[in-house]
Amino acid sequence: MTPIFVLAEHRRGQIRDITFEMLTKARELAQKTNAELTAVLCGKDVQEHAKTLSEYSNRVLLVDDAKLENFNAQAYQIVLSNLIKEHKPLITLVGHTSFGIDLAPSLAVSLGLPLATDCIELAFETGTLTVTRQMYGGKVNATAVLNKAESYIVTVRQATFPAEKAASVGDVIEVPSPISEDITQKLFIEYLLPPPGGVDITAADVLIGVGRGIKDESEIPQLEQLAKALGGALACSRPIVDKGWLPNDRQVGSSGKTVKPKLYLALGISGAFQHVLGMKSSDLIIAVNKDKNAPIFSVADYGVVEDLFKLVPPLTAKVNELRG
Amino acid sequence: MDVIVCVKHVPETAEAEIKIDATEKSIEKSGLVFDINEWDDYALEEAVQIKEKHGGTVTAITIGPEDADSTLRKCLARGADNAIRLTDPKFEGSDSYAIAKILHKAVKDLPFNILLTGALAGDDGYTATGPILATLLGISHVTMVKKIGLNGDLVKVNRELEGGLEEQVEVKLPAVLTIQTGINEPRYVSIMGIRKAMQKEIKVLGLAEIGLGENEVGEAGSWIRIKKMYVPPVEKQAEFLDGNPEEVAGKIADIIKARGLV
């Protein structure tokens, strides 16, 4: 039976959510194409992970090697190349994550297989692989087809598909590691944890999230004022941290923190997927943006199409009034 | 230390309203402001900082029609020594694979120690051109780079992972590093600087000059072809609060009061 491969992603002892999301989506593909859903797990002493993955797949191919302890694109590529050549999967799904981005493109080139990245939907239609991707920061969707090939590589966006266990538990099959020589091109040295301290935005009941609509650092204090009036804290999207206007412990999103306050007031945030991922579970979301088509308005409960700086002064005054 | 930086001339769309054009395979470009891709802007700054610290040259390369010269002029004004624009009508429709093949032909015979480019482009977001190019060149790559530490022919780099975590890895030079935003503070370009850069030469090369066939570029040379673009359907829409700022502020205050948040 032709397999569908899903590369399991794990870090510091934990299987990452994207793995289960891909397995769930791949199960649907496997049912439609009569393929065998196969999780590929590389690591060192990861039998527990293999057991967990077997609850989501028909079988788990486990490659245990000390050289696979931490993710290393070079080492992973050797393993994946071997397995893909041997098993000829219909498709290999890899997370569109920092790990997947480092691995999938060179894997595709070296195997001569077509690659589609950051996909939010994929399906085989009359033998052709069709994918949906987002462009222009999520403002446009594009459906695209891949060149016909005997196998494909696709990276899948995080938090796009649900994660559900399979009806039955699959087998775990140990495969000998094909890595014979030392990994010398790329060496993993260490993980660097974010520095402790600062404001804990995950603990705040009210968050003011600010984004690209802020044009100058001098505009930050009046937003701090509003946050203070609301008894909350100031958080932000990536561009504000990139500019150095707020420290990175204030960043909400896939490369920052996931927050779930009672109120998230998004000011000048367009709502790129990466940011939305970190705040969409907030109890109440109010968004202010100049562009009425900004994606943030499909996440928000209430929306205001307005220049945020016209709204902030009267809003701060009203809130202060309420507080007496 | 010779550095090549690959940059893309893209429309700024973060705060603009976007419309799909009549072909349904592209967006309406008129009225949009084009500039250097945000990630490439940081890559350019990193390239110039490496030159300032370690000597050598910076060569900026882009693919695109004549309009893209303005992005190359920006690179020259910011400290690049050379600029190359690769252009051909046949390049239209290229995905990251075709783009990497074009860049590969252009850079393979140039001397360089490090090749930098943005981790992704804000328009198509493939996040793949850099590592594909590295693989075609047969050299190492590191993606999502937040810090570069050069040490002889080795480079220690911090990569951004998810959730505020980073990892440090080491690769041998030459290597391709794809740069994440926030790695540095891109410098301001003065009008004088841009004027001076206007006098510098931009080398322009076409399909035949770089030695690629028609079928190796554009849609024919790509892995993936766009069939249709559309504005994502709105699954849920916020309830819009109308009125002047004073009125809207009152409505917001009422909502948060009703929720017991003040």
XYZ file of C-alpha atoms in Angstrom:
586
model
C 0.000 0.000 0.000
C 1.313 3.453 -0.900
C 1.975 5.472 2.237
C 1.349 9.101 3.036
C 4.175 10.414 5.206
C 3.796 12.920 8.008
C 7.038 14.072 9.603
C 6.589 14.234 13.374
C 7.949 17.409 14.901
C 9.030 17.368 18.518
C 11.137 19.638 20.649
C 12.455 19.413 24.158
C 10.476 16.282 24.990
C 7.163 17.357 23.479
C 5.465 16.474 20.228
C 4.405 19.748 18.648
C 0.703 20.310 17.825
C 1.359 20.681 14.107
C 2.189 16.963 14.022
C -1.304 15.930 15.165
C -2.913 18.496 12.897
C -1.046 17.115 9.876
C -1.860 13.536 10.836
C -5.547 14.388 11.046
C -5.563 16.083 7.646
C -3.431 13.310 6.145
C -5.891 10.696 7.453
C -8.599 12.269 5.312
C -6.246 12.229 2.291
C -5.259 8.627 3.009
C -8.893 7.528 3.143
C -9.649 9.197 -0.177
C -6.574 7.823 -1.930
C -6.532 4.443 -0.212
C -3.099 5.133 1.233
C -1.488 4.111 4.503
C -1.083 6.951 6.974
C 2.501 6.814 8.199
C 4.062 9.002 10.872
C 7.822 9.360 10.523
C 9.491 9.915 13.867
C 13.186 10.737 14.163
C 14.819 11.167 17.541
C 16.689 9.609 20.421
C 14.831 7.552 23.028
C 11.433 8.634 21.712
C 9.478 5.387 22.167
C 6.873 7.309 24.192
C 6.356 9.686 21.278
C 6.013 6.698 18.935
C 3.260 5.320 21.152
C 1.403 8.634 21.101
C 1.731 8.935 17.318
C 0.405 5.397 16.826
C -2.938 6.641 18.155
C -3.127 8.981 15.171
C -1.785 6.823 12.339
C -1.756 3.406 10.677
C 1.903 2.982 11.466
C 4.861 4.840 12.855
C 8.312 4.545 11.328
C 10.710 5.168 14.181
C 14.321 6.082 13.481
C 16.311 6.174 16.689
C 19.749 7.766 16.522
C 21.694 10.009 18.919
C 22.385 12.267 15.919
C 18.646 12.906 15.682
C 18.231 14.016 19.292
C 17.731 17.665 18.371
C 16.316 18.771 15.047
C 19.047 19.128 12.466
C 18.010 19.707 8.859
C 21.078 17.913 7.519
C 20.505 14.769 9.613
C 16.756 14.771 9.025
C 17.294 15.126 5.303
C 19.423 11.980 5.173
C 16.714 9.998 6.962
C 13.781 11.423 4.996
C 15.539 11.025 1.632
C 16.169 7.365 2.372
C 12.640 6.682 3.538
C 11.031 8.536 0.630
C 13.187 6.678 -1.911
C 12.379 3.350 -0.303
C 8.655 3.747 0.408
C 7.683 6.168 -2.394
C 4.955 7.965 -0.434
C 2.199 9.688 -2.342
C 3.021 12.824 -0.406
C 5.156 13.891 2.556
C 3.730 16.502 4.920
C 6.119 18.649 6.939
C 5.123 21.469 9.291
C 5.535 25.006 7.970
C 7.513 25.751 11.112
C 11.061 26.878 11.744
C 12.084 23.214 11.557
C 10.107 22.455 8.420
C 11.274 25.575 6.626
C 14.893 24.599 7.227
C 14.343 21.082 5.898
C 11.647 20.829 3.218
C 13.089 23.011 0.414
C 16.461 21.298 0.260
C 14.829 17.882 0.656
C 12.628 18.643 -2.361
C 15.541 19.845 -4.495
C 17.738 16.899 -3.626
C 14.990 14.384 -4.402
C 13.807 16.272 -7.489
C 10.265 16.466 -6.115
C 7.894 19.430 -6.318
C 7.297 21.410 -3.134
C 4.435 23.636 -2.030
C 4.927 25.617 1.171
C 2.651 27.065 3.848
C -0.470 25.306 2.618
C -3.825 25.748 4.337
C -5.639 23.167 2.202
C -4.599 20.303 -0.035
C -6.420 17.690 -2.100
C -5.818 15.258 -4.931
C -8.135 16.051 -7.800
C -7.994 13.689 -10.762
C -4.442 12.773 -9.917
C -3.270 16.349 -9.522
C -2.241 17.813 -6.193
C -4.062 21.091 -5.638
C -3.188 23.301 -2.685
C -4.450 26.536 -1.190
C -1.935 29.073 0.076
C -2.235 32.567 1.447
C -0.451 35.519 -0.069
C -0.004 39.182 0.802
C -0.078 38.574 4.535
C -3.342 36.642 4.405
C -5.262 39.183 2.337
C -5.392 36.871 -0.672
C -5.902 33.121 -1.047
C -4.454 31.316 -4.036
C -5.255 27.851 -5.290
C -2.322 26.305 -7.062
C -1.422 23.007 -8.684
C 1.849 21.158 -8.403
C 3.635 19.561 -11.343
C 2.681 15.911 -11.677
C 5.246 13.756 -9.921
C 5.498 10.361 -8.272
C 5.717 12.035 -4.881
C 5.271 15.514 -3.411
C 6.467 17.516 -0.441
C 4.124 19.981 1.217
C 4.619 22.181 4.260
C 1.440 22.764 6.228
C 0.524 25.879 8.167
C 0.175 25.527 11.925
C -3.208 25.652 13.666
C -5.061 25.204 10.376
C -6.446 21.709 10.844
C -7.993 20.110 13.939
C -6.183 17.300 15.767
C -8.151 14.086 16.242
C -7.086 10.582 17.128
C -7.655 7.686 14.750
C -10.295 5.020 15.351
C -7.636 2.365 15.866
C -4.038 2.293 17.053
C -1.306 1.746 14.471
C 1.931 -0.232 14.605
C 5.334 1.077 15.554
C 8.088 -0.128 13.248
C 11.720 0.554 14.104
C 13.842 1.427 11.108
C 17.661 1.444 11.328
C 19.188 4.908 11.039
C 20.819 5.516 7.666
C 23.172 8.136 9.099
C 26.608 6.590 8.851
C 28.867 9.585 9.107
C 29.126 12.566 11.427
C 26.903 15.527 10.750
C 29.387 18.280 9.991
C 27.664 20.808 7.725
C 25.279 22.074 10.352
C 25.749 21.670 14.086
C 23.085 22.211 16.694
C 24.648 23.978 19.661
C 21.907 24.867 22.112
C 18.424 26.233 22.704
C 18.269 29.848 23.813
C 15.371 30.519 26.151
C 13.758 33.942 26.339
C 15.052 35.946 29.311
C 12.789 35.844 32.371
C 11.170 38.915 33.906
C 9.270 41.785 32.375
C 5.526 42.081 31.978
C 3.582 38.829 31.824
C 0.987 39.582 29.157
C -0.465 36.082 29.478
C -1.698 36.967 32.985
C -3.498 40.202 32.055
C -7.309 40.383 31.906
C -7.207 43.267 29.474
C -4.681 43.642 26.669
C -4.241 46.451 24.214
C -2.544 44.956 21.178
C -0.803 47.461 18.924
C 0.640 46.894 15.461
C 1.803 48.448 12.242
C -0.696 51.277 12.601
C 1.774 52.801 15.070
C 4.152 54.974 13.088
C 6.478 56.293 15.742
C 7.831 55.236 19.090
C 6.542 58.499 20.570
C 3.009 57.185 20.084
C 3.534 54.339 22.561
C 3.022 56.300 25.844
C -0.554 57.351 25.016
C -1.368 53.712 24.319
C 0.218 52.737 27.642
C -2.104 55.335 29.183
C -5.145 53.658 27.688
C -3.923 50.238 28.835
C -3.435 51.658 32.321
C -6.894 53.212 32.338
C -8.332 49.807 31.452
C -6.271 48.128 34.176
C -4.481 46.107 31.520
C -1.167 45.793 29.746
C 0.207 46.761 26.367
C 0.964 43.930 23.944
C 1.878 44.064 20.272
C 2.374 42.338 16.962
C 5.750 41.558 15.464
C 6.603 44.847 13.672
C 6.592 46.763 16.969
C 9.152 44.382 18.503
C 11.220 44.388 15.296
C 11.472 48.163 15.567
C 12.517 47.861 19.198
C 9.563 49.944 20.475
C 8.401 47.244 22.882
C 10.381 44.324 24.346
C 9.783 40.894 22.818
C 7.975 39.581 25.889
C 5.058 41.773 24.731
C 4.752 40.021 21.367
C 1.554 38.094 20.698
C 1.573 35.431 18.004
C 3.236 32.302 16.726
C 6.734 33.578 17.409
C 5.630 35.252 20.651
C 3.020 34.450 23.259
C -0.467 33.009 23.177
C -2.881 35.109 25.217
C -6.485 34.685 26.289
C -7.558 37.883 28.073
C -11.133 38.928 28.833
C -10.672 41.837 26.427
C -8.222 42.179 23.555
C -8.341 45.609 21.982
C -6.430 45.404 18.688
C -5.261 48.820 17.517
C -3.714 49.145 14.061
C -3.248 45.395 13.727
C -4.115 43.983 10.305
C -4.543 40.463 11.633
C -1.851 38.461 9.888
C -2.235 34.759 10.610
C 0.839 34.678 12.853
C -0.645 37.272 15.178
C -4.184 35.888 15.152
C -2.858 32.512 16.242
C -1.802 34.089 19.532
C -4.990 36.000 20.420
C -8.012 34.466 18.700
C -9.193 32.717 21.880
C -9.633 35.990 23.774
C -13.108 36.326 25.332
C -13.890 39.644 23.647
C -12.007 41.144 20.718
C -12.476 44.725 19.580
C -10.427 45.800 16.564
C -9.648 49.233 15.191
C -8.108 49.479 11.731
C -8.181 51.883 8.803
C -8.647 49.101 6.231
C -12.192 47.774 6.369
C -11.011 44.554 4.717
C -8.276 43.881 7.287
C -8.345 40.180 8.278
C -8.527 41.193 11.965
C -12.206 42.032 11.433
C -13.060 38.392 10.802
C -11.602 37.496 14.205
C -12.999 40.436 16.149
C -16.402 40.632 17.834
C -16.595 44.378 17.264
C -14.830 46.419 14.631
C -14.126 50.089 14.088
C -12.890 51.397 10.743
C -10.978 54.418 11.910
C -7.550 55.943 12.454
C -6.678 54.583 15.872
C -5.203 57.904 17.008
C -8.535 59.638 16.513
C -10.187 57.071 18.745
C -7.629 56.628 21.523
C -8.009 60.063 23.211
C -11.844 60.000 23.550
C -11.744 56.318 24.515
C -9.158 56.941 27.242
C -11.298 59.814 28.530
C -14.470 57.666 28.539
C -12.742 54.822 30.368
C -11.305 57.201 32.962
C -14.808 58.643 33.390
C -16.234 55.169 34.016
C -13.603 54.436 36.607
C -14.380 57.737 38.307
C 34.136 38.948 3.490
C 32.131 39.239 0.281
C 28.386 39.218 0.742
C 25.637 38.777 -1.813
C 22.190 39.940 -0.818
C 19.165 38.861 -2.847
C 16.303 41.327 -2.592
C 12.785 41.520 -3.980
C 10.805 44.543 -5.086
C 7.297 44.010 -3.697
C 4.075 45.974 -3.224
C 3.395 47.186 0.292
C 0.087 45.619 1.142
C -0.057 45.517 4.938
C -2.248 48.577 5.106
C -3.574 48.713 1.558
C -6.833 47.446 0.165
C -6.178 44.625 -2.277
C -8.168 43.711 -5.374
C -7.763 40.675 -7.597
C -7.159 41.581 -11.259
C -9.097 40.338 -14.311
C -6.804 37.322 -14.874
C -7.632 36.119 -11.331
C -4.004 35.052 -11.080
C -2.613 38.283 -9.739
C -3.606 41.337 -7.781
C -4.355 44.813 -9.098
C -0.936 46.487 -8.842
C -1.873 50.021 -9.824
C -2.037 52.369 -6.873
C 0.200 50.184 -4.718
C 3.541 51.455 -3.471
C 6.482 49.155 -4.205
C 9.551 48.889 -2.031
C 12.201 46.423 -0.911
C 10.650 43.324 0.713
C 10.651 43.899 4.476
C 12.707 40.777 5.287
C 15.231 41.676 2.560
C 15.555 45.126 4.080
C 16.957 43.499 7.224
C 19.134 41.181 5.096
C 20.558 44.226 3.298
C 21.354 45.950 6.583
C 23.017 42.795 7.880
C 25.099 42.558 4.680
C 26.277 46.152 5.019
C 27.095 45.675 8.718
C 29.199 42.596 7.878
C 31.095 44.627 5.293
C 31.654 47.466 7.743
C 32.994 45.072 10.362
C 34.960 42.615 8.246
C 35.665 44.463 4.979
C 34.838 43.096 1.547
C 31.987 43.937 -0.772
C 28.219 43.759 -0.905
C 26.487 42.819 -4.144
C 22.717 43.289 -4.323
C 20.741 41.200 -6.792
C 17.114 41.376 -7.731
C 14.830 39.822 -10.313
C 12.272 42.016 -11.971
C 11.420 44.671 -14.536
C 12.951 48.147 -14.630
C 10.800 49.360 -11.731
C 12.850 47.113 -9.449
C 15.840 49.429 -10.034
C 14.484 51.644 -7.257
C 15.019 48.823 -4.778
C 18.551 48.288 -6.095
C 19.200 52.050 -5.816
C 18.151 51.807 -2.199
C 20.645 48.970 -1.707
C 23.420 51.023 -3.315
C 22.520 54.060 -1.226
C 22.622 51.963 1.921
C 26.094 50.614 1.234
C 25.986 47.943 -1.470
C 28.905 48.175 -3.903
C 27.389 46.408 -6.895
C 23.885 45.880 -8.172
C 22.561 43.318 -10.624
C 19.049 43.082 -12.025
C 17.953 39.881 -13.712
C 15.078 40.434 -16.047
C 13.137 38.687 -18.754
C 9.429 38.509 -19.613
C 9.795 34.725 -19.358
C 10.497 35.028 -15.621
C 6.840 35.899 -15.033
C 5.017 33.213 -13.042
C 8.177 31.807 -11.439
C 7.756 30.121 -8.056
C 10.525 29.928 -5.463
C 12.173 27.047 -7.331
C 12.358 28.906 -10.648
C 13.502 32.074 -8.846
C 16.242 30.107 -7.075
C 17.390 28.635 -10.406
C 17.679 32.120 -11.898
C 19.601 33.384 -8.871
C 21.797 30.303 -8.917
C 22.945 30.982 -12.471
C 23.660 34.595 -11.595
C 25.673 33.972 -8.425
C 27.439 30.656 -9.014
C 30.507 32.244 -10.568
C 30.611 35.291 -8.308
C 33.006 35.187 -5.372
C 31.160 35.314 -2.067
C 31.434 34.061 1.506
C 27.889 34.666 2.631
C 24.665 34.984 0.706
C 21.838 36.672 2.569
C 18.203 36.997 1.696
C 14.957 37.555 3.554
C 13.412 34.519 5.268
C 10.344 35.119 3.135
C 8.774 37.644 0.810
C 5.706 39.552 1.894
C 3.917 38.929 -1.401
C 4.044 35.187 -2.134
C 5.415 34.032 1.231
C 7.026 30.840 -0.068
C 9.804 30.907 2.581
C 11.862 28.623 0.351
C 14.026 30.579 -2.104
C 17.084 30.809 0.178
C 17.363 27.121 1.107
C 16.599 26.026 -2.484
C 19.351 28.315 -3.749
C 21.777 26.923 -1.153
C 20.986 23.370 -2.245
C 21.523 24.252 -5.913
C 24.848 25.823 -4.952
C 25.764 22.781 -2.866
C 26.385 24.857 0.268
C 24.853 25.037 3.752
C 21.908 27.166 4.727
C 20.303 28.404 7.901
C 16.808 29.871 7.819
C 15.019 32.361 10.131
C 18.260 33.933 11.350
C 18.140 36.409 14.262
C 21.872 36.808 14.942
C 25.082 36.167 13.012
C 28.457 35.572 14.669
C 31.324 35.203 12.212
C 34.423 33.339 13.285
C 36.854 32.558 10.463
C 35.204 30.176 8.048
C 32.572 29.248 10.600
C 29.436 31.133 11.446
C 27.353 30.749 14.589
C 23.793 31.826 14.055
C 20.700 32.106 16.190
C 17.561 30.818 14.502
C 14.115 31.836 15.547
C 11.864 28.986 16.646
C 8.297 29.373 17.831
C 7.053 30.886 21.076
C 10.056 33.119 21.808
C 12.544 30.240 21.682
C 15.714 30.358 19.598
C 18.375 27.804 18.767
C 22.030 28.341 18.046
C 23.591 26.408 15.177
C 26.959 26.499 13.482
C 27.695 26.149 9.770
C 30.736 26.433 7.569
C 31.091 29.201 5.015
C 30.150 29.759 2.287
C 26.526 29.561 3.359
C 23.112 30.988 2.637
C 21.436 32.642 5.616
C 17.799 33.723 5.442
C 17.109 36.688 7.653
C 14.173 37.201 9.990
C 12.870 40.698 10.689
C 14.111 42.442 13.826
C 17.718 41.163 13.513
C 18.988 44.754 13.263
C 17.836 48.306 12.717
C 17.849 49.086 8.991
C 19.500 52.463 8.513
C 17.898 55.557 7.130
C 18.873 56.566 3.594
C 19.393 60.230 2.969
C 18.223 61.935 -0.218
C 21.905 62.682 -0.879
C 22.699 59.001 -0.577
C 19.999 58.083 -3.068
C 21.206 60.807 -5.452
C 24.721 59.441 -5.303
C 23.408 55.944 -5.886
C 21.623 57.177 -9.020
C 25.015 57.514 -10.686
C 26.101 53.965 -9.950
C 25.747 51.300 -12.575
C 23.143 48.564 -12.394
C 24.130 45.511 -14.386
C 21.163 44.068 -16.252
C 21.139 40.439 -17.390
C 18.503 38.495 -19.323
C 17.584 34.863 -19.742
C 20.170 34.026 -22.420
C 22.956 35.876 -20.623
C 22.571 33.843 -17.463
C 22.380 30.641 -19.468
C 18.928 29.285 -18.728
C 16.366 27.925 -21.168
C 12.796 29.211 -21.469
C 11.421 26.027 -19.937
C 13.561 26.364 -16.833
C 11.934 29.606 -15.704
C 8.452 31.064 -15.323
C 5.526 28.705 -14.880
C 7.208 26.092 -17.085
C 10.204 25.916 -14.775
C 8.234 26.036 -11.523
C 7.033 23.351 -9.166
C 3.769 25.124 -8.536
C 1.410 27.166 -10.722
C -1.218 29.542 -9.447
C -4.685 28.726 -10.803
C -6.785 31.311 -9.087
C -6.530 34.082 -6.539
C -9.442 35.253 -4.439
C -10.136 37.282 -1.378
C -10.591 34.805 1.489
C -14.244 34.285 2.323
C -15.245 35.952 5.554
C -16.420 33.237 7.910
C -17.271 35.589 10.689
C -17.522 39.338 10.519
C -17.157 41.752 13.376
C -20.129 43.924 14.243
C -18.997 47.345 13.070
C -19.425 50.306 15.389
C -20.231 53.449 13.422
C -20.102 57.100 14.277
C -17.544 59.790 14.922
C -14.617 58.914 17.216
C -16.413 60.376 20.234
C -19.521 58.273 19.590
C -17.553 55.116 18.860
C -15.515 55.595 22.044
C -18.821 55.797 23.933
C -20.053 52.568 22.328
C -16.825 50.738 23.203
C -17.024 52.047 26.768
C -20.601 50.742 26.999
C -19.581 47.285 25.744
C -16.723 46.904 28.183
C -18.841 48.252 31.009
C -21.606 45.761 30.222
C -19.004 42.992 30.381
C -17.905 44.187 33.805
C -14.420 45.009 32.577
C -14.295 48.467 34.181
